[in-house]
Amino acid sequence: MTYTAPQIRRMIDALPRQRLIFSPTPLHRLNNLSADWGRDIYLKREDMSGPSPLSGNKMRKLEFVLGEAVHRGIKTVVTYGAYQSNSAMQVAAAANICGLKAILYLGDTKGEGKPEEPIGNLLLDTLLGAQIEYVPQHPQATATNLTPMWDHMIALCKQKVEALNAAGEPAAFLPLGAAHPWGYVSDVLNYLEITEQSAAMGFKPDYIFHANSSGGTLPGLIAAQLLLGEKDTQIISINIRSWAEGNVVTRQTCIERVRAIFERLNLLLPTDEAIVARMHIDENYMAPGYALPNPVAQETIALVLKREGVFLDPTYTGKGFSGLRDYVQKGRLPEGSRAVYIHSGGLMGLLAGGQMLEGII
Ligand SMILES: *Cc1c(COP(=O)(O)O)cnc(C)c1O
């Protein structure tokens, strides 16, 4: 059974929600790179979702995550991430709008020690007035395996939530990347926006690329394709961290999250085969590890600045877009094809400076 966009919107509009973003976020063509590459390349500007110019792809999810939290009488949200977590910063901003308290557990994923002065997202977290809890590097964590660190921070968050709830202060835990089941549905709307905006511009995307990490975005994109019965557009997920077995998020997690969207909308569940057929995970662009710069990605950031004046970031969007660029260079995107790249934000990662600027300046 498939549905029209208005039918899907009606189902989603019935869910608790806090309005946080400007939607639709812009979709525009990269004219210079399209000419250079012989393919039509578009950006979907989730980095400009609002409410401020320093934003990103978590705000869309938080409309529904915090919408549900407020609906349930939650007063405090507790989340975690790296020191420069984009997600934690957006949780802090969104919580302020909703009148909630935000507690952020921020971990030293690179063994750099506690920052002397807050910079980048950490500065914004401070300005936003969030409660920040620093978590030192975990002795068993490595650049390519942060699982012990994330597991430790999950445990800290959950303890905090339990303590708050026991004290009569309703609190909720928001997982890595604000990828909470309450919010997966938001990227169904992202997909509908892309469909409608591209149709209005006179094209249909052959590909949708994005930087894939905590897996809060992809389930919604896949669910939208299943709901619409869309088979021609291929979603290509350039992984920023591994989804192999044993990680916080895996391919199996993604399947379960797609099913969770259908459950949330009270719809008949799709088969695992139908979901997997729409999942294209590429783990070839995440070296040398999470939040560590990759030389080709850095060169891609410089190229996009030079040709289009658009800022990408070293942790996510630079690696994601360098995946798209490599697909073009290898001819994996046929000439004349149309690709939408979801720009998911991350600007503060670039502005935090240091090693993240290697190869760009
Ligand atoms: C979180 C994030 C992503 C990844 O999105 P997920 O929903 O976590 O997969 C990509 N880009 C940026 C800038 C992000 O902050």
Coordinates of C-alpha atoms and ligand atoms in Angstrom, one line a residue:
M1 CA 0.0 0.0 0.0
T2 CA 1.4 3.4 -0.9
Y3 CA 0.3 6.9 0.0
T4 CA 0.3 10.4 -1.5
A5 CA 2.4 13.2 0.0
P6 CA -0.7 15.0 1.5
Q7 CA -1.9 11.7 3.1
I8 CA 1.6 11.2 4.6
R9 CA 1.7 14.8 5.9
R10 CA -1.8 14.4 7.5
M11 CA -0.6 11.3 9.4
I12 CA 2.6 13.0 10.6
D13 CA 0.7 16.3 11.5
A14 CA -1.2 14.4 14.1
L15 CA 1.9 13.7 16.2
P16 CA 3.0 16.0 19.0
R17 CA 5.5 18.6 17.7
Q18 CA 7.3 21.8 18.6
R19 CA 7.9 24.2 15.7
L20 CA 11.6 24.8 15.6
I21 CA 12.7 25.0 11.9
F22 CA 12.1 27.0 8.8
S23 CA 10.6 24.6 6.4
P24 CA 11.0 23.7 3.6
T25 CA 14.7 24.2 3.9
P26 CA 16.2 25.5 0.6
L27 CA 17.1 23.2 -2.3
H28 CA 19.4 24.8 -4.9
R29 CA 21.6 23.8 -7.8
L30 CA 25.4 24.0 -7.6
N31 CA 25.8 25.6 -11.0
N32 CA 29.6 25.6 -11.1
L33 CA 30.2 22.1 -9.9
S34 CA 27.4 20.8 -12.1
A35 CA 29.1 22.4 -15.1
D36 CA 32.5 21.0 -14.0
W37 CA 31.2 17.5 -13.5
G38 CA 28.6 17.1 -16.2
R39 CA 26.0 16.1 -13.6
D40 CA 23.3 18.2 -11.9
I41 CA 24.3 18.6 -8.3
Y42 CA 21.9 20.1 -5.8
L43 CA 22.2 20.9 -2.1
K44 CA 19.3 20.4 0.3
R45 CA 20.1 22.9 3.1
E46 CA 19.4 21.2 6.3
D47 CA 22.3 23.2 7.7
M48 CA 20.1 26.2 7.4
S49 CA 17.1 24.7 9.2
G50 CA 17.2 27.4 11.9
P51 CA 16.4 28.9 14.3
S52 CA 19.9 30.5 14.0
P53 CA 22.4 30.3 11.1
L54 CA 24.5 27.9 13.3
S55 CA 22.2 25.0 12.9
G56 CA 21.9 21.5 11.3
N57 CA 20.0 18.3 10.7
K58 CA 19.2 17.6 14.3
M59 CA 16.7 20.5 14.6
R60 CA 14.2 18.7 12.3
K61 CA 14.3 15.6 14.5
L62 CA 14.0 17.6 17.7
E63 CA 10.7 19.1 16.5
F64 CA 9.2 15.7 17.2
V65 CA 11.5 14.4 19.9
L66 CA 11.0 17.5 22.1
G67 CA 7.4 17.7 20.9
E68 CA 6.7 14.3 22.4
A69 CA 8.9 15.2 25.5
V70 CA 6.8 18.3 26.2
H71 CA 3.6 16.4 25.5
R72 CA 4.7 13.9 28.2
G73 CA 5.6 16.5 30.8
I74 CA 9.3 16.0 30.6
K75 CA 11.3 18.9 32.1
T76 CA 14.9 17.9 31.4
V77 CA 16.6 16.2 28.5
V78 CA 19.9 14.5 28.9
T79 CA 22.1 13.7 25.9
Y80 CA 25.8 13.0 25.0
G81 CA 28.3 13.4 22.2
A82 CA 31.9 14.5 21.5
Y83 CA 33.1 17.9 22.8
Q84 CA 32.3 19.4 19.4
S85 CA 28.9 17.6 19.1
N86 CA 26.6 19.3 16.6
S87 CA 23.8 17.4 18.0
A88 CA 24.3 18.4 21.6
M89 CA 24.4 22.0 20.6
Q90 CA 21.2 21.7 18.7
V91 CA 19.6 19.9 21.7
A92 CA 20.6 22.9 23.9
A93 CA 19.1 25.4 21.4
A94 CA 15.9 23.5 20.9
A95 CA 15.5 22.8 24.6
N96 CA 15.6 26.6 25.3
I97 CA 12.8 27.2 22.8
C98 CA 10.7 24.5 24.4
G99 CA 11.5 25.7 28.0
L100 CA 13.3 22.5 28.9
K101 CA 16.6 22.1 30.7
A102 CA 19.4 20.4 28.7
I103 CA 22.2 18.4 30.3
L104 CA 25.0 17.5 27.9
Y105 CA 27.6 14.8 28.6
L106 CA 30.5 15.7 26.3
G107 CA 33.3 13.2 25.8
D108 CA 36.9 13.7 25.0
T109 CA 36.9 11.4 21.9
K110 CA 40.4 12.4 20.8
G111 CA 42.3 12.5 24.1
E112 CA 43.0 16.2 23.9
G113 CA 42.1 16.9 27.5
K114 CA 39.5 19.3 28.8
P115 CA 39.5 22.4 26.6
E116 CA 41.0 25.5 28.4
E117 CA 38.5 27.8 26.7
P118 CA 35.2 26.7 25.1
I119 CA 35.4 27.0 21.3
G120 CA 33.1 25.9 18.4
N121 CA 30.0 24.1 19.5
L122 CA 31.3 24.0 23.1
L123 CA 31.2 27.8 23.1
L124 CA 27.6 27.8 21.7
D125 CA 26.6 25.2 24.4
T126 CA 28.0 27.5 27.0
L127 CA 26.3 30.6 25.5
L128 CA 23.0 28.7 25.3
G129 CA 23.3 28.0 29.1
A130 CA 23.2 24.2 28.9
Q131 CA 24.6 22.2 31.8
I132 CA 27.8 20.6 30.5
E133 CA 29.4 17.5 32.0
Y134 CA 32.9 16.7 30.7
V135 CA 33.8 13.1 30.3
P136 CA 37.5 12.2 29.9
Q137 CA 38.7 9.9 27.2
H138 CA 37.9 6.2 27.9
P139 CA 41.1 4.1 28.2
Q140 CA 39.7 1.4 25.8
A141 CA 38.5 3.8 23.1
T142 CA 40.5 4.2 19.9
A143 CA 40.1 6.5 16.8
T144 CA 38.3 3.7 14.9
N145 CA 36.5 2.2 17.9
L146 CA 34.8 4.7 20.2
T147 CA 32.2 2.2 21.4
P148 CA 33.6 1.9 24.9
M149 CA 33.5 5.7 25.2
W150 CA 29.9 5.9 23.9
D151 CA 28.8 3.0 26.1
H152 CA 30.2 4.8 29.1
M153 CA 28.5 8.1 28.3
I154 CA 25.2 6.3 27.7
A155 CA 25.5 4.8 31.2
L156 CA 26.2 8.2 32.7
C157 CA 23.2 9.7 30.9
K158 CA 20.8 6.9 32.0
Q159 CA 22.0 7.2 35.6
K160 CA 21.3 10.9 35.5
V161 CA 17.8 10.4 34.0
E162 CA 17.0 7.8 36.7
A163 CA 18.2 10.1 39.5
L164 CA 16.1 13.0 38.1
N165 CA 13.0 10.9 37.7
A166 CA 13.5 9.4 41.2
A167 CA 13.7 13.0 42.5
G168 CA 10.3 13.8 40.8
E169 CA 11.9 15.8 38.0
P170 CA 10.7 14.1 34.8
A171 CA 13.7 13.6 32.5
A172 CA 14.3 11.9 29.2
F173 CA 17.5 10.4 27.6
L174 CA 18.2 11.5 24.0
P175 CA 20.5 9.0 22.2
L176 CA 23.5 9.9 20.1
G177 CA 22.6 12.4 17.4
A178 CA 19.2 13.0 19.0
A179 CA 18.2 9.8 17.1
H180 CA 15.3 9.1 19.4
P181 CA 12.4 6.9 18.1
W182 CA 10.0 9.9 18.6
G183 CA 11.9 11.8 15.9
Y184 CA 12.6 9.3 13.0
V185 CA 9.5 10.4 11.3
S186 CA 10.8 13.9 10.7
D187 CA 13.0 12.9 7.8
V188 CA 10.0 11.5 6.0
L189 CA 9.1 15.2 5.8
N190 CA 12.6 16.0 4.6
Y191 CA 12.2 13.5 1.8
L192 CA 8.8 14.9 0.9
E193 CA 10.3 18.4 0.7
I194 CA 13.0 17.2 -1.6
T195 CA 10.4 15.4 -3.8
E196 CA 8.2 18.5 -4.0
Q197 CA 10.9 21.1 -4.4
S198 CA 12.7 19.1 -7.1
A199 CA 9.4 18.6 -9.0
A200 CA 8.8 22.3 -8.9
M201 CA 12.3 22.9 -10.3
G202 CA 11.5 20.4 -13.1
F203 CA 13.6 17.4 -12.2
K204 CA 13.5 14.1 -10.2
P205 CA 16.7 13.1 -8.3
D206 CA 18.4 9.9 -9.5
Y207 CA 20.4 10.0 -6.2
I208 CA 20.2 11.4 -2.8
F209 CA 23.5 11.5 -0.9
H210 CA 24.1 12.2 2.8
A211 CA 26.6 11.8 5.5
N212 CA 25.4 9.0 7.7
S213 CA 26.3 8.6 11.3
S214 CA 24.0 8.0 14.2
G215 CA 21.2 6.9 11.9
G216 CA 18.6 9.4 12.8
T217 CA 18.1 10.5 9.3
L218 CA 18.2 7.5 7.0
P219 CA 15.2 5.6 8.4
G220 CA 13.0 8.5 7.6
L221 CA 14.3 8.8 4.1
I222 CA 13.8 5.1 3.5
A223 CA 10.3 5.1 5.1
A224 CA 9.3 8.0 2.8
Q225 CA 10.3 5.9 -0.3
L226 CA 8.4 2.9 1.0
L227 CA 5.3 5.1 1.8
L228 CA 5.4 6.8 -1.6
G229 CA 6.3 3.5 -3.5
E230 CA 9.4 5.3 -4.8
K231 CA 11.9 3.0 -6.5
D232 CA 13.8 5.1 -9.0
T233 CA 15.7 7.5 -6.6
Q234 CA 18.7 5.8 -4.9
I235 CA 19.6 7.0 -1.4
I236 CA 23.4 6.7 -1.0
S237 CA 24.6 6.9 2.6
I238 CA 28.3 7.9 3.0
N239 CA 29.1 6.6 6.5
I240 CA 31.1 8.7 8.9
R241 CA 31.3 5.9 11.4
S242 CA 31.0 2.2 10.9
W243 CA 27.7 0.4 11.1
A244 CA 29.4 -3.0 11.3
E245 CA 28.2 -5.4 14.0
G246 CA 29.2 -4.3 17.5
N247 CA 28.7 -0.6 17.0
V248 CA 26.1 1.6 18.7
V249 CA 24.2 1.8 15.4
T250 CA 24.2 -1.0 12.8
R251 CA 22.3 -1.9 9.6
Q252 CA 20.0 -3.9 11.8
T253 CA 19.3 -0.8 13.9
C254 CA 18.3 1.1 10.7
I255 CA 15.9 -1.7 9.7
E256 CA 14.3 -1.6 13.2
R257 CA 14.0 2.2 13.0
V258 CA 12.2 2.1 9.7
R259 CA 9.7 -0.4 11.2
A260 CA 9.4 2.0 14.2
I261 CA 8.2 4.8 11.9
F262 CA 5.5 2.5 10.4
E263 CA 4.5 1.5 13.9
R264 CA 4.3 5.1 15.1
L265 CA 2.0 5.9 12.1
N266 CA -0.1 2.7 12.8
L267 CA 0.7 1.3 9.4
L268 CA 1.3 -2.2 8.2
L269 CA 5.1 -3.0 8.6
P270 CA 7.2 -3.3 5.4
T271 CA 9.3 -6.4 5.0
D272 CA 13.0 -6.4 5.9
E273 CA 13.7 -7.1 2.2
A274 CA 11.9 -4.0 1.1
I275 CA 13.8 -1.9 3.6
V276 CA 17.2 -3.4 2.7
A277 CA 16.6 -2.9 -1.0
R278 CA 16.6 0.8 -0.3
M279 CA 19.6 0.9 1.9
H280 CA 23.0 1.7 0.2
I281 CA 25.6 2.1 2.9
D282 CA 29.1 3.0 1.8
E283 CA 31.9 2.8 4.4
N284 CA 34.8 3.8 2.1
Y285 CA 35.1 7.4 3.1
M286 CA 35.3 7.4 6.9
A287 CA 39.1 7.1 7.4
P288 CA 41.1 7.8 9.5
G289 CA 38.3 7.8 12.1
Y290 CA 35.4 9.7 13.6
A291 CA 36.1 13.5 13.8
L292 CA 39.6 13.1 12.3
P293 CA 40.3 14.9 9.0
N294 CA 40.7 12.9 5.8
P295 CA 43.0 14.5 3.1
V296 CA 40.6 14.0 0.2
A297 CA 37.7 15.3 2.2
Q298 CA 39.7 18.3 3.2
E299 CA 40.5 18.9 -0.5
T300 CA 36.8 18.6 -1.3
I301 CA 35.9 21.2 1.3
A302 CA 38.4 23.6 -0.3
L303 CA 37.0 22.8 -3.8
V304 CA 33.4 23.5 -2.8
L305 CA 34.5 26.7 -1.1
K306 CA 36.4 27.8 -4.2
R307 CA 33.7 26.9 -6.7
E308 CA 30.5 27.5 -4.7
G309 CA 31.3 29.5 -1.6
V310 CA 29.6 26.9 0.5
F311 CA 31.1 25.7 3.8
L312 CA 31.3 22.0 4.4
D313 CA 32.8 20.5 7.6
P314 CA 35.7 18.0 8.2
T315 CA 33.7 15.5 10.4
Y316 CA 30.6 15.0 8.3
T317 CA 29.7 16.9 5.2
G318 CA 33.2 17.1 3.8
K319 CA 33.5 13.3 3.9
G320 CA 30.0 12.8 2.7
F321 CA 30.4 15.2 -0.3
S322 CA 33.9 13.7 -1.1
G323 CA 32.0 10.4 -1.4
L324 CA 29.7 12.0 -4.0
R325 CA 32.7 13.6 -5.8
D326 CA 34.4 10.2 -5.9
Y327 CA 31.2 8.6 -7.4
V328 CA 31.3 11.3 -10.1
Q329 CA 35.1 10.8 -10.8
K330 CA 34.7 7.0 -11.0
G331 CA 31.7 7.3 -13.3
R332 CA 29.4 5.6 -10.8
L333 CA 27.1 8.5 -11.4
P334 CA 26.2 8.5 -15.1
E335 CA 26.7 11.7 -17.0
G336 CA 23.7 13.9 -16.9
S337 CA 22.3 12.3 -13.8
R338 CA 20.8 14.4 -11.0
A339 CA 22.1 14.1 -7.4
V340 CA 20.8 15.9 -4.3
Y341 CA 23.3 16.2 -1.5
I342 CA 21.8 16.8 1.9
H343 CA 23.9 19.4 3.6
S344 CA 23.5 18.4 7.2
G345 CA 25.4 21.3 8.9
G346 CA 28.5 21.0 11.1
L347 CA 29.9 24.5 10.4
M348 CA 31.2 24.8 14.0
G349 CA 33.4 21.8 13.4
L350 CA 35.3 23.9 10.9
L351 CA 35.4 26.9 13.1
A352 CA 36.8 25.0 16.0
G353 CA 40.1 25.2 14.0
G354 CA 43.2 23.2 14.9
Q355 CA 43.9 20.0 13.1
M356 CA 40.4 20.2 11.5
L357 CA 41.8 22.8 9.1
E358 CA 44.7 20.7 7.8
G359 CA 44.6 20.6 4.0
I360 CA 42.0 23.4 3.7
I361 CA 44.2 26.4 4.4
Ligands
LIG1 C1 24.6 14.3 13.0 C2 25.1 14.8 11.8 C3 25.1 14.0 10.6 C4 24.6 12.6 10.6 O1 23.2 12.4 10.7 P1 22.6 11.2 11.4 O2 21.2 11.4 11.4 O3 23.3 11.1 12.8 O4 23.0 9.9 10.6 C5 25.6 14.5 9.4 N1 26.1 15.7 9.4 C6 26.2 16.5 10.5 C7 26.8 17.9 10.3 C8 25.7 16.1 11.7 O5 25.8 16.8 12.8

